[in-house]
């Protein structure tokens, strides 16, 4: 049975909405998550495409999955580097080129990772072709403009954030459908979709049961209260995941995590 899981996580623990995933895990293991979602207790070697694998979350995730023996394909358009150049700034931690990074990983681990320079929000035909060729078991989606301050800096940043983030997520869903592949999509969202303050109580995982005016019972996503354009795109992502699971039966896990360092 295909399900969509909306997950709220404060790293390093991950707690999931659907019953098979409701165990606390000591590490953020996407492939174990995928295996458990399909009723398996072990995570055998898988093919994983990591979208946005050049980022500060995507790169460590790629290394971890590769270290666990999985076959990793990194997709990135290197936009984070371009934005830094536009802003005239550098990362506090020096970042080597993707080619140097991958070569260094092979040198220290003996494992290879493939890198594809692609814009998920624009290169739709190439994305479909890649998914057809690689036949991934899972696709981890980090490929979004990731800075709330940048998304609020000016109209250029606001428009780029919406165009890139929302189009990329929609393209991913359409590409999986057009590739006719039952790949598990894992999306990294943010707890910021609930706002910067307090919700007034514990935020439940997954959907919530509510009573609407007139006494009508319903099961809905937790109300969102984004504090930036960046966070608003994550809210729009959640609606897209809900729609494509319902309409096209895609398997999607959306993590609303809080990064404690980074």
PDB file of N, CA and C in Angstrom, residues 150-228:
ATOM      1  N   UNK A 150      17.809  35.261   2.432  1.00  0.00           N
ATOM      2  CA  UNK A 150      17.970  35.537   1.001  1.00  0.00           C
ATOM      3  C   UNK A 150      16.607  35.647   0.328  1.00  0.00           C
ATOM      4  N   UNK A 151      15.662  34.828   0.760  1.00  0.00           N
ATOM      5  CA  UNK A 151      14.333  34.842   0.139  1.00  0.00           C
ATOM      6  C   UNK A 151      13.577  36.123   0.441  1.00  0.00           C
ATOM      7  N   UNK A 152      14.041  36.898   1.427  1.00  0.00           N
ATOM      8  CA  UNK A 152      13.367  38.134   1.813  1.00  0.00           C
ATOM      9  C   UNK A 152      14.189  39.378   1.469  1.00  0.00           C
ATOM     10  N   UNK A 153      15.355  39.185   0.875  1.00  0.00           N
ATOM     11  CA  UNK A 153      16.279  40.291   0.630  1.00  0.00           C
ATOM     12  C   UNK A 153      15.718  41.319  -0.337  1.00  0.00           C
ATOM     13  N   UNK A 154      15.146  40.840  -1.433  1.00  0.00           N
ATOM     14  CA  UNK A 154      14.589  41.726  -2.446  1.00  0.00           C
ATOM     15  C   UNK A 154      13.666  40.917  -3.347  1.00  0.00           C
ATOM     16  N   UNK A 155      13.061  41.588  -4.330  1.00  0.00           N
ATOM     17  CA  UNK A 155      12.124  40.898  -5.225  1.00  0.00           C
ATOM     18  C   UNK A 155      12.804  39.796  -6.018  1.00  0.00           C
ATOM     19  N   UNK A 156      14.063  40.004  -6.379  1.00  0.00           N
ATOM     20  CA  UNK A 156      14.800  38.974  -7.120  1.00  0.00           C
ATOM     21  C   UNK A 156      14.902  37.696  -6.305  1.00  0.00           C
ATOM     22  N   UNK A 157      15.256  37.839  -5.031  1.00  0.00           N
ATOM     23  CA  UNK A 157      15.376  36.668  -4.168  1.00  0.00           C
ATOM     24  C   UNK A 157      14.045  35.989  -3.919  1.00  0.00           C
ATOM     25  N   UNK A 158      12.995  36.773  -3.749  1.00  0.00           N
ATOM     26  CA  UNK A 158      11.663  36.207  -3.526  1.00  0.00           C
ATOM     27  C   UNK A 158      11.199  35.418  -4.745  1.00  0.00           C
ATOM     28  N   UNK A 159      11.361  35.998  -5.923  1.00  0.00           N
ATOM     29  CA  UNK A 159      10.890  35.345  -7.148  1.00  0.00           C
ATOM     30  C   UNK A 159      11.703  34.098  -7.443  1.00  0.00           C
ATOM     31  N   UNK A 160      13.017  34.192  -7.260  1.00  0.00           N
ATOM     32  CA  UNK A 160      13.861  33.025  -7.523  1.00  0.00           C
ATOM     33  C   UNK A 160      13.519  31.883  -6.563  1.00  0.00           C
ATOM     34  N   UNK A 161      13.304  32.208  -5.297  1.00  0.00           N
ATOM     35  CA  UNK A 161      13.002  31.170  -4.306  1.00  0.00           C
ATOM     36  C   UNK A 161      11.723  30.420  -4.663  1.00  0.00           C
ATOM     37  N   UNK A 162      10.672  31.147  -5.042  1.00  0.00           N
ATOM     38  CA  UNK A 162       9.414  30.499  -5.421  1.00  0.00           C
ATOM     39  C   UNK A 162       9.577  29.720  -6.721  1.00  0.00           C
ATOM     40  N   UNK A 163      10.177  30.349  -7.742  1.00  0.00           N
ATOM     41  CA  UNK A 163      10.348  29.676  -9.035  1.00  0.00           C
ATOM     42  C   UNK A 163      11.158  28.396  -8.877  1.00  0.00           C
ATOM     43  N   UNK A 164      12.261  28.468  -8.144  1.00  0.00           N
ATOM     44  CA  UNK A 164      13.157  27.320  -8.000  1.00  0.00           C
ATOM     45  C   UNK A 164      12.545  26.227  -7.122  1.00  0.00           C
ATOM     46  N   UNK A 165      12.075  26.603  -5.950  1.00  0.00           N
ATOM     47  CA  UNK A 165      11.633  25.596  -4.983  1.00  0.00           C
ATOM     48  C   UNK A 165      10.343  24.895  -5.386  1.00  0.00           C
ATOM     49  N   UNK A 166       9.333  25.672  -5.737  1.00  0.00           N
ATOM     50  CA  UNK A 166       8.038  25.073  -6.064  1.00  0.00           C
ATOM     51  C   UNK A 166       8.098  24.333  -7.406  1.00  0.00           C
ATOM     52  N   UNK A 167       8.727  24.941  -8.400  1.00  0.00           N
ATOM     53  CA  UNK A 167       8.840  24.273  -9.705  1.00  0.00           C
ATOM     54  C   UNK A 167       9.665  23.003  -9.603  1.00  0.00           C
ATOM     55  N   UNK A 168      10.731  23.043  -8.809  1.00  0.00           N
ATOM     56  CA  UNK A 168      11.560  21.854  -8.654  1.00  0.00           C
ATOM     57  C   UNK A 168      10.794  20.700  -8.034  1.00  0.00           C
ATOM     58  N   UNK A 169      10.015  20.981  -6.994  1.00  0.00           N
ATOM     59  CA  UNK A 169       9.241  19.923  -6.346  1.00  0.00           C
ATOM     60  C   UNK A 169       8.169  19.363  -7.283  1.00  0.00           C
ATOM     61  N   UNK A 170       7.498  20.251  -7.997  1.00  0.00           N
ATOM     62  CA  UNK A 170       6.479  19.800  -8.942  1.00  0.00           C
ATOM     63  C   UNK A 170       7.104  18.990 -10.076  1.00  0.00           C
ATOM     64  N   UNK A 171       8.246  19.446 -10.580  1.00  0.00           N
ATOM     65  CA  UNK A 171       8.936  18.713 -11.643  1.00  0.00           C
ATOM     66  C   UNK A 171       9.345  17.319 -11.178  1.00  0.00           C
ATOM     67  N   UNK A 172       9.791  17.215  -9.938  1.00  0.00           N
ATOM     68  CA  UNK A 172      10.199  15.914  -9.420  1.00  0.00           C
ATOM     69  C   UNK A 172       9.026  14.936  -9.431  1.00  0.00           C
ATOM     70  N   UNK A 173       7.874  15.376  -8.951  1.00  0.00           N
ATOM     71  CA  UNK A 173       6.697  14.496  -8.942  1.00  0.00           C
ATOM     72  C   UNK A 173       6.308  14.079 -10.362  1.00  0.00           C
ATOM     73  N   UNK A 174       6.270  15.059 -11.264  1.00  0.00           N
ATOM     74  CA  UNK A 174       5.901  14.757 -12.650  1.00  0.00           C
ATOM     75  C   UNK A 174       6.915  13.823 -13.301  1.00  0.00           C
ATOM     76  N   UNK A 175       8.201  14.025 -12.994  1.00  0.00           N
ATOM     77  CA  UNK A 175       9.244  13.200 -13.596  1.00  0.00           C
ATOM     78  C   UNK A 175       9.146  11.747 -13.143  1.00  0.00           C
ATOM     79  N   UNK A 176       8.857  11.537 -11.869  1.00  0.00           N
ATOM     80  CA  UNK A 176       8.697  10.169 -11.367  1.00  0.00           C
ATOM     81  C   UNK A 176       7.506   9.500 -12.050  1.00  0.00           C
ATOM     82  N   UNK A 177       6.438  10.260 -12.252  1.00  0.00           N
ATOM     83  CA  UNK A 177       5.263   9.720 -12.936  1.00  0.00           C
ATOM     84  C   UNK A 177       5.590   9.393 -14.387  1.00  0.00           C
ATOM     85  N   UNK A 178       6.231  10.342 -15.096  1.00  0.00           N
ATOM     86  CA  UNK A 178       6.546  10.126 -16.507  1.00  0.00           C
ATOM     87  C   UNK A 178       7.589   9.035 -16.709  1.00  0.00           C
ATOM     88  N   UNK A 179       8.451   8.827 -15.713  1.00  0.00           N
ATOM     89  CA  UNK A 179       9.442   7.752 -15.805  1.00  0.00           C
ATOM     90  C   UNK A 179       8.835   6.394 -15.480  1.00  0.00           C
ATOM     91  N   UNK A 180       7.576   6.407 -15.003  1.00  0.00           N
ATOM     92  CA  UNK A 180       6.855   5.174 -14.669  1.00  0.00           C
ATOM     93  C   UNK A 180       7.659   4.335 -13.676  1.00  0.00           C
ATOM     94  N   UNK A 181       8.086   5.011 -12.598  1.00  0.00           N
ATOM     95  CA  UNK A 181       8.930   4.358 -11.599  1.00  0.00           C
ATOM     96  C   UNK A 181       8.332   4.549 -10.210  1.00  0.00           C
ATOM     97  N   UNK A 182       8.327   3.485  -9.430  1.00  0.00           N
ATOM     98  CA  UNK A 182       7.806   3.541  -8.069  1.00  0.00           C
ATOM     99  C   UNK A 182       8.944   3.895  -7.108  1.00  0.00           C
ATOM    100  N   UNK A 183       9.485   5.105  -7.257  1.00  0.00           N
ATOM    101  CA  UNK A 183      10.581   5.558  -6.403  1.00  0.00           C
ATOM    102  C   UNK A 183      10.028   6.285  -5.190  1.00  0.00           C
ATOM    103  N   UNK A 184      10.669   6.097  -4.055  1.00  0.00           N
ATOM    104  CA  UNK A 184      10.270   6.746  -2.807  1.00  0.00           C
ATOM    105  C   UNK A 184      10.922   8.126  -2.733  1.00  0.00           C
ATOM    106  N   UNK A 185      10.121   9.181  -2.712  1.00  0.00           N
ATOM    107  CA  UNK A 185      10.626  10.546  -2.592  1.00  0.00           C
ATOM    108  C   UNK A 185      10.720  10.909  -1.114  1.00  0.00           C
ATOM    109  N   UNK A 186      11.891  11.402  -0.706  1.00  0.00           N
ATOM    110  CA  UNK A 186      12.094  11.878   0.661  1.00  0.00           C
ATOM    111  C   UNK A 186      12.461  13.352   0.585  1.00  0.00           C
ATOM    112  N   UNK A 187      11.614  14.204   1.164  1.00  0.00           N
ATOM    113  CA  UNK A 187      11.813  15.652   1.053  1.00  0.00           C
ATOM    114  C   UNK A 187      12.215  16.241   2.399  1.00  0.00           C
ATOM    115  N   UNK A 188      13.182  17.139   2.373  1.00  0.00           N
ATOM    116  CA  UNK A 188      13.617  17.829   3.580  1.00  0.00           C
ATOM    117  C   UNK A 188      12.942  19.189   3.650  1.00  0.00           C
ATOM    118  N   UNK A 189      12.012  19.298   4.556  1.00  0.00           N
ATOM    119  CA  UNK A 189      11.312  20.559   4.753  1.00  0.00           C
ATOM    120  C   UNK A 189      11.916  21.333   5.901  1.00  0.00           C
ATOM    121  N   UNK A 190      11.079  21.897   6.758  1.00  0.00           N
ATOM    122  CA  UNK A 190      11.574  22.667   7.898  1.00  0.00           C
ATOM    123  C   UNK A 190      10.459  22.846   8.917  1.00  0.00           C
ATOM    124  N   UNK A 191      10.836  22.894  10.184  1.00  0.00           N
ATOM    125  CA  UNK A 191       9.859  23.189  11.226  1.00  0.00           C
ATOM    126  C   UNK A 191       9.398  24.633  11.150  1.00  0.00           C
ATOM    127  N   UNK A 192      10.112  25.457  10.357  1.00  0.00           N
ATOM    128  CA  UNK A 192       9.733  26.854  10.194  1.00  0.00           C
ATOM    129  C   UNK A 192       8.399  27.056   9.509  1.00  0.00           C
ATOM    130  N   UNK A 193       7.825  25.991   8.938  1.00  0.00           N
ATOM    131  CA  UNK A 193       6.499  26.143   8.326  1.00  0.00           C
ATOM    132  C   UNK A 193       5.441  26.470   9.385  1.00  0.00           C
ATOM    133  N   UNK A 194       5.754  26.186  10.650  1.00  0.00           N
ATOM    134  CA  UNK A 194       4.804  26.438  11.721  1.00  0.00           C
ATOM    135  C   UNK A 194       5.002  27.810  12.361  1.00  0.00           C
ATOM    136  N   UNK A 195       5.971  28.580  11.859  1.00  0.00           N
ATOM    137  CA  UNK A 195       6.203  29.914  12.389  1.00  0.00           C
ATOM    138  C   UNK A 195       7.414  29.963  13.295  1.00  0.00           C
ATOM    139  N   UNK A 196       7.805  31.160  13.657  1.00  0.00           N
ATOM    140  CA  UNK A 196       8.994  31.354  14.480  1.00  0.00           C
ATOM    141  C   UNK A 196       8.682  31.338  15.972  1.00  0.00           C
ATOM    142  N   UNK A 197       7.428  31.446  16.331  1.00  0.00           N
ATOM    143  CA  UNK A 197       7.057  31.452  17.733  1.00  0.00           C
ATOM    144  C   UNK A 197       6.599  30.082  18.197  1.00  0.00           C
ATOM    145  N   UNK A 198       5.665  30.076  19.123  1.00  0.00           N
ATOM    146  CA  UNK A 198       5.129  28.819  19.627  1.00  0.00           C
ATOM    147  C   UNK A 198       3.740  28.581  19.027  1.00  0.00           C
ATOM    148  N   UNK A 199       3.418  27.325  18.825  1.00  0.00           N
ATOM    149  CA  UNK A 199       2.102  26.979  18.294  1.00  0.00           C
ATOM    150  C   UNK A 199       1.059  26.944  19.400  1.00  0.00           C
ATOM    151  N   UNK A 200       1.519  27.084  20.651  1.00  0.00           N
ATOM    152  CA  UNK A 200       0.594  27.017  21.774  1.00  0.00           C
ATOM    153  C   UNK A 200       0.385  25.615  22.303  1.00  0.00           C
ATOM    154  N   UNK A 201       1.090  24.663  21.735  1.00  0.00           N
ATOM    155  CA  UNK A 201       0.965  23.278  22.190  1.00  0.00           C
ATOM    156  C   UNK A 201       1.837  22.369  21.358  1.00  0.00           C
ATOM    157  N   UNK A 202       1.777  21.093  21.628  1.00  0.00           N
ATOM    158  CA  UNK A 202       2.574  20.116  20.892  1.00  0.00           C
ATOM    159  C   UNK A 202       2.060  19.998  19.466  1.00  0.00           C
ATOM    160  N   UNK A 203       2.989  20.026  18.502  1.00  0.00           N
ATOM    161  CA  UNK A 203       2.624  19.864  17.098  1.00  0.00           C
ATOM    162  C   UNK A 203       2.611  18.370  16.782  1.00  0.00           C
ATOM    163  N   UNK A 204       1.473  17.804  16.439  1.00  0.00           N
ATOM    164  CA  UNK A 204       1.410  16.370  16.160  1.00  0.00           C
ATOM    165  C   UNK A 204       2.074  16.040  14.834  1.00  0.00           C
ATOM    166  N   UNK A 205       2.453  14.796  14.685  1.00  0.00           N
ATOM    167  CA  UNK A 205       3.074  14.353  13.450  1.00  0.00           C
ATOM    168  C   UNK A 205       2.009  13.876  12.469  1.00  0.00           C
ATOM    169  N   UNK A 206       2.283  14.098  11.194  1.00  0.00           N
ATOM    170  CA  UNK A 206       1.345  13.668  10.175  1.00  0.00           C
ATOM    171  C   UNK A 206       0.120  14.565  10.127  1.00  0.00           C
ATOM    172  N   UNK A 207      -0.979  14.011   9.716  1.00  0.00           N
ATOM    173  CA  UNK A 207      -2.231  14.755   9.642  1.00  0.00           C
ATOM    174  C   UNK A 207      -2.870  14.842  11.026  1.00  0.00           C
ATOM    175  N   UNK A 208      -3.779  15.794  11.196  1.00  0.00           N
ATOM    176  CA  UNK A 208      -4.446  15.950  12.480  1.00  0.00           C
ATOM    177  C   UNK A 208      -5.954  15.876  12.279  1.00  0.00           C
ATOM    178  N   UNK A 209      -6.641  15.334  13.290  1.00  0.00           N
ATOM    179  CA  UNK A 209      -8.099  15.261  13.266  1.00  0.00           C
ATOM    180  C   UNK A 209      -8.658  16.559  13.833  1.00  0.00           C
ATOM    181  N   UNK A 210      -9.572  17.174  13.102  1.00  0.00           N
ATOM    182  CA  UNK A 210     -10.163  18.433  13.541  1.00  0.00           C
ATOM    183  C   UNK A 210     -11.679  18.375  13.380  1.00  0.00           C
ATOM    184  N   UNK A 211     -12.342  19.270  14.106  1.00  0.00           N
ATOM    185  CA  UNK A 211     -13.777  19.443  13.958  1.00  0.00           C
ATOM    186  C   UNK A 211     -14.023  20.807  13.344  1.00  0.00           C
ATOM    187  N   UNK A 212     -14.566  20.826  12.146  1.00  0.00           N
ATOM    188  CA  UNK A 212     -14.817  22.062  11.419  1.00  0.00           C
ATOM    189  C   UNK A 212     -16.144  22.670  11.852  1.00  0.00           C
ATOM    190  N   UNK A 213     -16.392  23.933  11.492  1.00  0.00           N
ATOM    191  CA  UNK A 213     -17.682  24.545  11.824  1.00  0.00           C
ATOM    192  C   UNK A 213     -18.845  23.681  11.353  1.00  0.00           C
ATOM    193  N   UNK A 214     -19.843  23.574  12.200  1.00  0.00           N
ATOM    194  CA  UNK A 214     -20.976  22.721  11.872  1.00  0.00           C
ATOM    195  C   UNK A 214     -20.804  21.304  12.366  1.00  0.00           C
ATOM    196  N   UNK A 215     -19.674  21.064  13.095  1.00  0.00           N
ATOM    197  CA  UNK A 215     -19.444  19.736  13.643  1.00  0.00           C
ATOM    198  C   UNK A 215     -18.879  18.728  12.674  1.00  0.00           C
ATOM    199  N   UNK A 216     -18.395  19.190  11.514  1.00  0.00           N
ATOM    200  CA  UNK A 216     -17.857  18.269  10.512  1.00  0.00           C
ATOM    201  C   UNK A 216     -16.464  17.797  10.919  1.00  0.00           C
ATOM    202  N   UNK A 217     -16.236  16.492  10.862  1.00  0.00           N
ATOM    203  CA  UNK A 217     -14.942  15.918  11.182  1.00  0.00           C
ATOM    204  C   UNK A 217     -14.072  15.881   9.922  1.00  0.00           C
ATOM    205  N   UNK A 218     -12.784  16.173  10.093  1.00  0.00           N
ATOM    206  CA  UNK A 218     -11.874  16.143   8.944  1.00  0.00           C
ATOM    207  C   UNK A 218     -10.472  15.799   9.415  1.00  0.00           C
ATOM    208  N   UNK A 219      -9.641  15.382   8.473  1.00  0.00           N
ATOM    209  CA  UNK A 219      -8.241  15.033   8.723  1.00  0.00           C
ATOM    210  C   UNK A 219      -7.392  15.915   7.825  1.00  0.00           C
ATOM    211  N   UNK A 220      -6.633  16.853   8.398  1.00  0.00           N
ATOM    212  CA  UNK A 220      -5.948  17.880   7.609  1.00  0.00           C
ATOM    213  C   UNK A 220      -4.485  17.995   8.007  1.00  0.00           C
ATOM    214  N   UNK A 221      -3.713  18.702   7.161  1.00  0.00           N
ATOM    215  CA  UNK A 221      -2.359  19.077   7.530  1.00  0.00           C
ATOM    216  C   UNK A 221      -2.423  20.114   8.646  1.00  0.00           C
ATOM    217  N   UNK A 222      -1.419  20.107   9.511  1.00  0.00           N
ATOM    218  CA  UNK A 222      -1.376  21.113  10.568  1.00  0.00           C
ATOM    219  C   UNK A 222      -1.313  22.507   9.947  1.00  0.00           C
ATOM    220  N   UNK A 223      -2.090  23.460  10.443  1.00  0.00           N
ATOM    221  CA  UNK A 223      -2.050  24.811   9.867  1.00  0.00           C
ATOM    222  C   UNK A 223      -0.638  25.379   9.811  1.00  0.00           C
ATOM    223  N   UNK A 224      -0.308  25.997   8.686  1.00  0.00           N
ATOM    224  CA  UNK A 224       1.016  26.566   8.490  1.00  0.00           C
ATOM    225  C   UNK A 224       1.005  28.054   8.803  1.00  0.00           C
ATOM    226  N   UNK A 225       2.174  28.560   9.204  1.00  0.00           N
ATOM    227  CA  UNK A 225       2.285  29.980   9.513  1.00  0.00           C
ATOM    228  C   UNK A 225       3.705  30.429   9.161  1.00  0.00           C
ATOM    229  N   UNK A 226       4.055  30.432   7.871  1.00  0.00           N
ATOM    230  CA  UNK A 226       5.432  30.715   7.456  1.00  0.00           C
ATOM    231  C   UNK A 226       5.845  32.147   7.767  1.00  0.00           C
ATOM    232  N   UNK A 227       7.136  32.298   8.070  1.00  0.00           N
ATOM    233  CA  UNK A 227       7.645  33.621   8.394  1.00  0.00           C
ATOM    234  C   UNK A 227       8.523  34.218   7.321  1.00  0.00           C
ATOM    235  N   UNK A 228       8.624  33.558   6.183  1.00  0.00           N
ATOM    236  CA  UNK A 228       9.428  34.066   5.068  1.00  0.00           C
ATOM    237  C   UNK A 228       8.949  33.426   3.778  1.00  0.00           C
TER     238      UNK A 228
END
